């Protein structure tokens, strides 16, 4: 996402797999441009250790990260798109220019 400009938005869906097909179809039909990972209960501890952030019983977690894996912002509920836009612009700049 963002044409290799140093940030990436990732969506984690937690819980069981019963809604996986519905979620996948929804994301596909809406041409979602973010990576989506489905995490079952067995892998939840591994993900918690990787993210260094405990899961709060939410159905999803959306994370904005920069190159190198540094977490810029986490969203456990609905995304504030204005805040997201400001955070992305802060990290990649307002305009794209090749050096």
GROMACS .gro file of N, CA and C in nm:
model
  297
    1UNK      N    1   0.084  -0.118   0.000
    1UNK     CA    2   0.000   0.000   0.000
    1UNK      C    3   0.089   0.124   0.000
    2UNK      N    4   0.041   0.232  -0.053
    2UNK     CA    5   0.113   0.358  -0.061
    2UNK      C    6   0.241   0.346  -0.142
    3UNK      N    7   0.243   0.253  -0.237
    3UNK     CA    8   0.352   0.240  -0.334
    3UNK      C    9   0.490   0.239  -0.270
    4UNK      N   10   0.509   0.156  -0.169
    4UNK     CA   11   0.639   0.141  -0.103
    4UNK      C   12   0.695   0.274  -0.052
    5UNK      N   13   0.610   0.353   0.007
    5UNK     CA   14   0.652   0.486   0.054
    5UNK      C   15   0.680   0.490   0.204
    6UNK      N   16   0.696   0.377   0.267
    6UNK     CA   17   0.741   0.377   0.406
    6UNK      C   18   0.635   0.352   0.511
    7UNK      N   19   0.509   0.340   0.473
    7UNK     CA   20   0.404   0.307   0.569
    7UNK      C   21   0.314   0.199   0.510
    8UNK      N   22   0.252   0.125   0.599
    8UNK     CA   23   0.160   0.020   0.555
    8UNK      C   24   0.048   0.007   0.656
    9UNK      N   25  -0.072  -0.018   0.608
    9UNK     CA   26  -0.189  -0.037   0.691
    9UNK      C   27  -0.224  -0.185   0.687
   10UNK      N   28  -0.236  -0.247   0.806
   10UNK     CA   29  -0.263  -0.390   0.814
   10UNK      C   30  -0.386  -0.411   0.902
   11UNK      N   31  -0.474  -0.501   0.860
   11UNK     CA   32  -0.595  -0.534   0.933
   11UNK      C   33  -0.583  -0.675   0.988
   12UNK      N   34  -0.601  -0.691   1.120
   12UNK     CA   35  -0.604  -0.822   1.184
   12UNK      C   36  -0.747  -0.850   1.226
   13UNK      N   37  -0.802  -0.963   1.184
   13UNK     CA   38  -0.935  -1.007   1.228
   13UNK      C   39  -0.915  -1.121   1.325
   14UNK      N   40  -0.962  -1.105   1.448
   14UNK     CA   41  -0.942  -1.204   1.552
   14UNK      C   42  -1.068  -1.288   1.571
   15UNK      N   43  -1.048  -1.408   1.625
   15UNK     CA   44  -1.160  -1.494   1.659
   15UNK      C   45  -1.166  -1.617   1.574
   16UNK      N   46  -1.285  -1.673   1.566
   16UNK     CA   47  -1.300  -1.798   1.491
   16UNK      C   48  -1.313  -1.770   1.342
   17UNK      N   49  -1.316  -1.877   1.265
   17UNK     CA   50  -1.316  -1.865   1.119
   17UNK      C   51  -1.455  -1.866   1.056
   18UNK      N   52  -1.561  -1.860   1.138
   18UNK     CA   53  -1.695  -1.875   1.080
   18UNK      C   54  -1.734  -1.759   0.989
   19UNK      N   55  -1.680  -1.639   1.012
   19UNK     CA   56  -1.713  -1.524   0.928
   19UNK      C   57  -1.606  -1.492   0.826
   20UNK      N   58  -1.505  -1.577   0.816
   20UNK     CA   59  -1.391  -1.549   0.729
   20UNK      C   60  -1.432  -1.528   0.584
   21UNK      N   61  -1.518  -1.612   0.531
   21UNK     CA   62  -1.562  -1.599   0.391
   21UNK      C   63  -1.640  -1.470   0.368
   22UNK      N   64  -1.728  -1.435   0.461
   22UNK     CA   65  -1.804  -1.311   0.448
   22UNK      C   66  -1.712  -1.189   0.451
   23UNK      N   67  -1.616  -1.190   0.542
   23UNK     CA   68  -1.523  -1.078   0.553
   23UNK      C   69  -1.437  -1.068   0.428
   24UNK      N   70  -1.387  -1.182   0.381
   24UNK     CA   71  -1.303  -1.184   0.261
   24UNK      C   72  -1.381  -1.132   0.141
   25UNK      N   73  -1.506  -1.174   0.125
   25UNK     CA   74  -1.589  -1.125   0.014
   25UNK      C   75  -1.614  -0.975   0.024
   26UNK      N   76  -1.643  -0.927   0.144
   26UNK     CA   77  -1.666  -0.784   0.164
   26UNK      C   78  -1.543  -0.703   0.126
   27UNK      N   79  -1.427  -0.745   0.172
   27UNK     CA   80  -1.303  -0.674   0.141
   27UNK      C   81  -1.271  -0.680  -0.007
   28UNK      N   82  -1.294  -0.795  -0.067
   28UNK     CA   83  -1.267  -0.812  -0.210
   28UNK      C   84  -1.362  -0.728  -0.295
   29UNK      N   85  -1.489  -0.730  -0.261
   29UNK     CA   86  -1.588  -0.653  -0.337
   29UNK      C   87  -1.566  -0.503  -0.327
   30UNK      N   88  -1.509  -0.459  -0.215
   30UNK     CA   89  -1.482  -0.316  -0.196
   30UNK      C   90  -1.339  -0.278  -0.233
   31UNK      N   91  -1.267  -0.373  -0.293
   31UNK     CA   92  -1.130  -0.350  -0.341
   31UNK      C   93  -1.041  -0.295  -0.231
   32UNK      N   94  -1.046  -0.357  -0.114
   32UNK     CA   95  -0.963  -0.313  -0.002
   32UNK      C   96  -0.816  -0.326  -0.038
   33UNK      N   97  -0.741  -0.221  -0.010
   33UNK     CA   98  -0.600  -0.217  -0.047
   33UNK      C   99  -0.509  -0.240   0.074
   34UNK      N  100  -0.560  -0.305   0.176
   34UNK     CA  101  -0.479  -0.332   0.294
   34UNK      C  102  -0.459  -0.482   0.307
   35UNK      N  103  -0.351  -0.520   0.374
   35UNK     CA  104  -0.328  -0.661   0.403
   35UNK      C  105  -0.423  -0.702   0.514
   36UNK      N  106  -0.481  -0.820   0.501
   36UNK     CA  107  -0.576  -0.870   0.600
   36UNK      C  108  -0.528  -1.006   0.649
   37UNK      N  109  -0.520  -1.020   0.780
   37UNK     CA  110  -0.480  -1.145   0.841
   37UNK      C  111  -0.591  -1.192   0.933
   38UNK      N  112  -0.625  -1.320   0.923
   38UNK     CA  113  -0.726  -1.380   1.009
   38UNK      C  114  -0.654  -1.461   1.116
   39UNK      N  115  -0.676  -1.425   1.242
   39UNK     CA  116  -0.605  -1.485   1.354
   39UNK      C  117  -0.704  -1.566   1.436
   40UNK      N  118  -0.678  -1.698   1.446
   40UNK     CA  119  -0.765  -1.780   1.529
   40UNK      C  120  -0.712  -1.779   1.673
   41UNK      N  121  -0.789  -1.840   1.762
   41UNK     CA  122  -0.754  -1.836   1.904
   41UNK      C  123  -0.620  -1.901   1.933
   42UNK      N  124  -0.581  -2.002   1.853
   42UNK     CA  125  -0.455  -2.072   1.876
   42UNK      C  126  -0.335  -1.980   1.853
   43UNK      N  127  -0.345  -1.891   1.757
   43UNK     CA  128  -0.233  -1.805   1.722
   43UNK      C  129  -0.237  -1.669   1.792
   44UNK      N  130  -0.336  -1.648   1.875
   44UNK     CA  131  -0.354  -1.517   1.939
   44UNK      C  132  -0.236  -1.480   2.029
   45UNK      N  133  -0.184  -1.577   2.106
   45UNK     CA  134  -0.071  -1.547   2.194
   45UNK      C  135   0.052  -1.509   2.114
   46UNK      N  136   0.074  -1.574   2.002
   46UNK     CA  137   0.189  -1.542   1.917
   46UNK      C  138   0.176  -1.400   1.865
   47UNK      N  139   0.058  -1.364   1.818
   47UNK     CA  140   0.036  -1.229   1.765
   47UNK      C  141   0.051  -1.125   1.876
   48UNK      N  142  -0.002  -1.154   1.995
   48UNK     CA  143   0.014  -1.060   2.106
   48UNK      C  144   0.160  -1.033   2.136
   49UNK      N  145   0.242  -1.138   2.132
   49UNK     CA  146   0.385  -1.120   2.157
   49UNK      C  147   0.452  -1.042   2.045
   50UNK      N  148   0.411  -1.068   1.921
   50UNK     CA  149   0.470  -0.996   1.807
   50UNK      C  150   0.434  -0.848   1.811
   51UNK      N  151   0.310  -0.818   1.843
   51UNK     CA  152   0.264  -0.680   1.843
   51UNK      C  153   0.302  -0.607   1.971
   52UNK      N  154   0.342  -0.683   2.074
   52UNK     CA  155   0.374  -0.625   2.203
   52UNK      C  156   0.257  -0.539   2.252
   53UNK      N  157   0.138  -0.592   2.230
   53UNK     CA  158   0.018  -0.516   2.261
   53UNK      C  159  -0.095  -0.616   2.282
   54UNK      N  160  -0.151  -0.626   2.402
   54UNK     CA  161  -0.254  -0.728   2.426
   54UNK      C  162  -0.384  -0.700   2.351
   55UNK      N  163  -0.441  -0.804   2.300
   55UNK     CA  164  -0.570  -0.796   2.233
   55UNK      C  165  -0.677  -0.764   2.336
   56UNK      N  166  -0.765  -0.671   2.305
   56UNK     CA  167  -0.865  -0.623   2.401
   56UNK      C  168  -1.005  -0.678   2.374
   57UNK      N  169  -1.013  -0.801   2.325
   57UNK     CA  170  -1.142  -0.862   2.295
   57UNK      C  171  -1.215  -0.791   2.182
   58UNK      N  172  -1.142  -0.723   2.099
   58UNK     CA  173  -1.202  -0.659   1.982
   58UNK      C  174  -1.209  -0.761   1.869
   59UNK      N  175  -1.293  -0.734   1.771
   59UNK     CA  176  -1.304  -0.824   1.657
   59UNK      C  177  -1.195  -0.799   1.555
   60UNK      N  178  -1.140  -0.680   1.557
   60UNK     CA  179  -1.032  -0.650   1.463
   60UNK      C  180  -0.938  -0.546   1.523
   61UNK      N  181  -0.822  -0.540   1.465
   61UNK     CA  182  -0.721  -0.443   1.503
   61UNK      C  183  -0.659  -0.394   1.373
   62UNK      N  184  -0.654  -0.266   1.354
   62UNK     CA  185  -0.594  -0.209   1.234
   62UNK      C  186  -0.472  -0.130   1.278
   63UNK      N  187  -0.359  -0.161   1.214
   63UNK     CA  188  -0.232  -0.104   1.257
   63UNK      C  189  -0.166  -0.032   1.142
   64UNK      N  190  -0.120   0.089   1.167
   64UNK     CA  191  -0.041   0.165   1.071
   64UNK      C  192   0.103   0.153   1.116
   65UNK      N  193   0.187   0.094   1.030
   65UNK     CA  194   0.328   0.075   1.065
   65UNK      C  195   0.417   0.142   0.962
   66UNK      N  196   0.538   0.174   1.004
   66UNK     CA  197   0.635   0.230   0.912
   66UNK      C  198   0.741   0.125   0.882
   67UNK      N  199   0.825   0.152   0.784
   67UNK     CA  200   0.931   0.061   0.747
   67UNK      C  201   1.015   0.029   0.870
   68UNK      N  202   1.045  -0.097   0.888
   68UNK     CA  203   1.119  -0.140   1.005
   68UNK      C  204   1.030  -0.196   1.114
   69UNK      N  205   0.899  -0.184   1.097
   69UNK     CA  206   0.805  -0.242   1.192
   69UNK      C  207   0.763  -0.154   1.307
   70UNK      N  208   0.805  -0.030   1.309
   70UNK     CA  209   0.762   0.061   1.415
   70UNK      C  210   0.614   0.095   1.398
   71UNK      N  211   0.538   0.075   1.506
   71UNK     CA  212   0.394   0.101   1.502
   71UNK      C  213   0.370   0.251   1.517
   72UNK      N  214   0.298   0.307   1.420
   72UNK     CA  215   0.264   0.449   1.424
   72UNK      C  216   0.136   0.470   1.503
   73UNK      N  217   0.033   0.390   1.472
   73UNK     CA  218  -0.098   0.405   1.537
   73UNK      C  219  -0.172   0.273   1.529
   74UNK      N  220  -0.256   0.248   1.631
   74UNK     CA  221  -0.344   0.131   1.634
   74UNK      C  222  -0.488   0.178   1.644
   75UNK      N  223  -0.574   0.107   1.574
   75UNK     CA  224  -0.717   0.136   1.579
   75UNK      C  225  -0.788   0.006   1.616
   76UNK      N  226  -0.858   0.005   1.731
   76UNK     CA  227  -0.932  -0.113   1.772
   76UNK      C  228  -1.079  -0.102   1.739
   77UNK      N  229  -1.121   0.017   1.711
   77UNK     CA  230  -1.261   0.040   1.678
   77UNK      C  231  -1.266   0.098   1.538
   78UNK      N  232  -1.363   0.179   1.510
   78UNK     CA  233  -1.371   0.242   1.379
   78UNK      C  234  -1.254   0.337   1.359
   79UNK      N  235  -1.207   0.345   1.236
   79UNK     CA  236  -1.093   0.430   1.204
   79UNK      C  237  -1.138   0.575   1.192
   80UNK      N  238  -1.060   0.664   1.249
   80UNK     CA  239  -1.077   0.807   1.227
   80UNK      C  240  -0.995   0.839   1.102
   81UNK      N  241  -1.060   0.848   0.987
   81UNK     CA  242  -0.989   0.863   0.860
   81UNK      C  243  -0.916   0.996   0.849
   82UNK      N  244  -0.966   1.100   0.914
   82UNK     CA  245  -0.894   1.227   0.915
   82UNK      C  246  -0.761   1.212   0.989
   83UNK      N  247  -0.764   1.147   1.105
   83UNK     CA  248  -0.642   1.122   1.180
   83UNK      C  249  -0.548   1.032   1.101
   84UNK      N  250  -0.602   0.929   1.037
   84UNK     CA  251  -0.520   0.839   0.956
   84UNK      C  252  -0.449   0.915   0.844
   85UNK      N  253  -0.522   1.001   0.776
   85UNK     CA  254  -0.463   1.081   0.668
   85UNK      C  255  -0.351   1.170   0.721
   86UNK      N  256  -0.374   1.235   0.835
   86UNK     CA  257  -0.271   1.321   0.893
   86UNK      C  258  -0.146   1.241   0.930
   87UNK      N  259  -0.164   1.122   0.986
   87UNK     CA  260  -0.050   1.039   1.025
   87UNK      C  261   0.030   0.993   0.903
   88UNK      N  262  -0.041   0.955   0.797
   88UNK     CA  263   0.028   0.910   0.676
   88UNK      C  264   0.106   1.025   0.613
   89UNK      N  265   0.043   1.141   0.603
   89UNK     CA  266   0.111   1.258   0.544
   89UNK      C  267   0.233   1.296   0.628
   90UNK      N  268   0.222   1.284   0.758
   90UNK     CA  269   0.335   1.316   0.846
   90UNK      C  270   0.455   1.227   0.816
   91UNK      N  271   0.429   1.100   0.782
   91UNK     CA  272   0.538   1.005   0.760
   91UNK      C  273   0.587   0.998   0.616
   92UNK      N  274   0.502   1.025   0.519
   92UNK     CA  275   0.547   1.011   0.380
   92UNK      C  276   0.552   1.142   0.305
   93UNK      N  277   0.499   1.247   0.363
   93UNK     CA  278   0.495   1.375   0.294
   93UNK      C  279   0.367   1.390   0.214
   94UNK      N  280   0.337   1.512   0.179
   94UNK     CA  281   0.212   1.540   0.108
   94UNK      C  282   0.220   1.501  -0.039
   95UNK      N  283   0.337   1.514  -0.099
   95UNK     CA  284   0.351   1.488  -0.243
   95UNK      C  285   0.457   1.381  -0.265
   96UNK      N  286   0.438   1.303  -0.370
   96UNK     CA  287   0.533   1.197  -0.404
   96UNK      C  288   0.634   1.251  -0.504
   97UNK      N  289   0.761   1.233  -0.475
   97UNK     CA  290   0.866   1.276  -0.567
   97UNK      C  291   0.980   1.175  -0.562
   98UNK      N  292   1.017   1.122  -0.677
   98UNK     CA  293   1.131   1.031  -0.683
   98UNK      C  294   1.259   1.110  -0.668
   99UNK      N  295   1.352   1.054  -0.597
   99UNK     CA  296   1.484   1.118  -0.584
   99UNK      C  297   1.579   1.061  -0.685
   0.00000   0.00000   0.00000
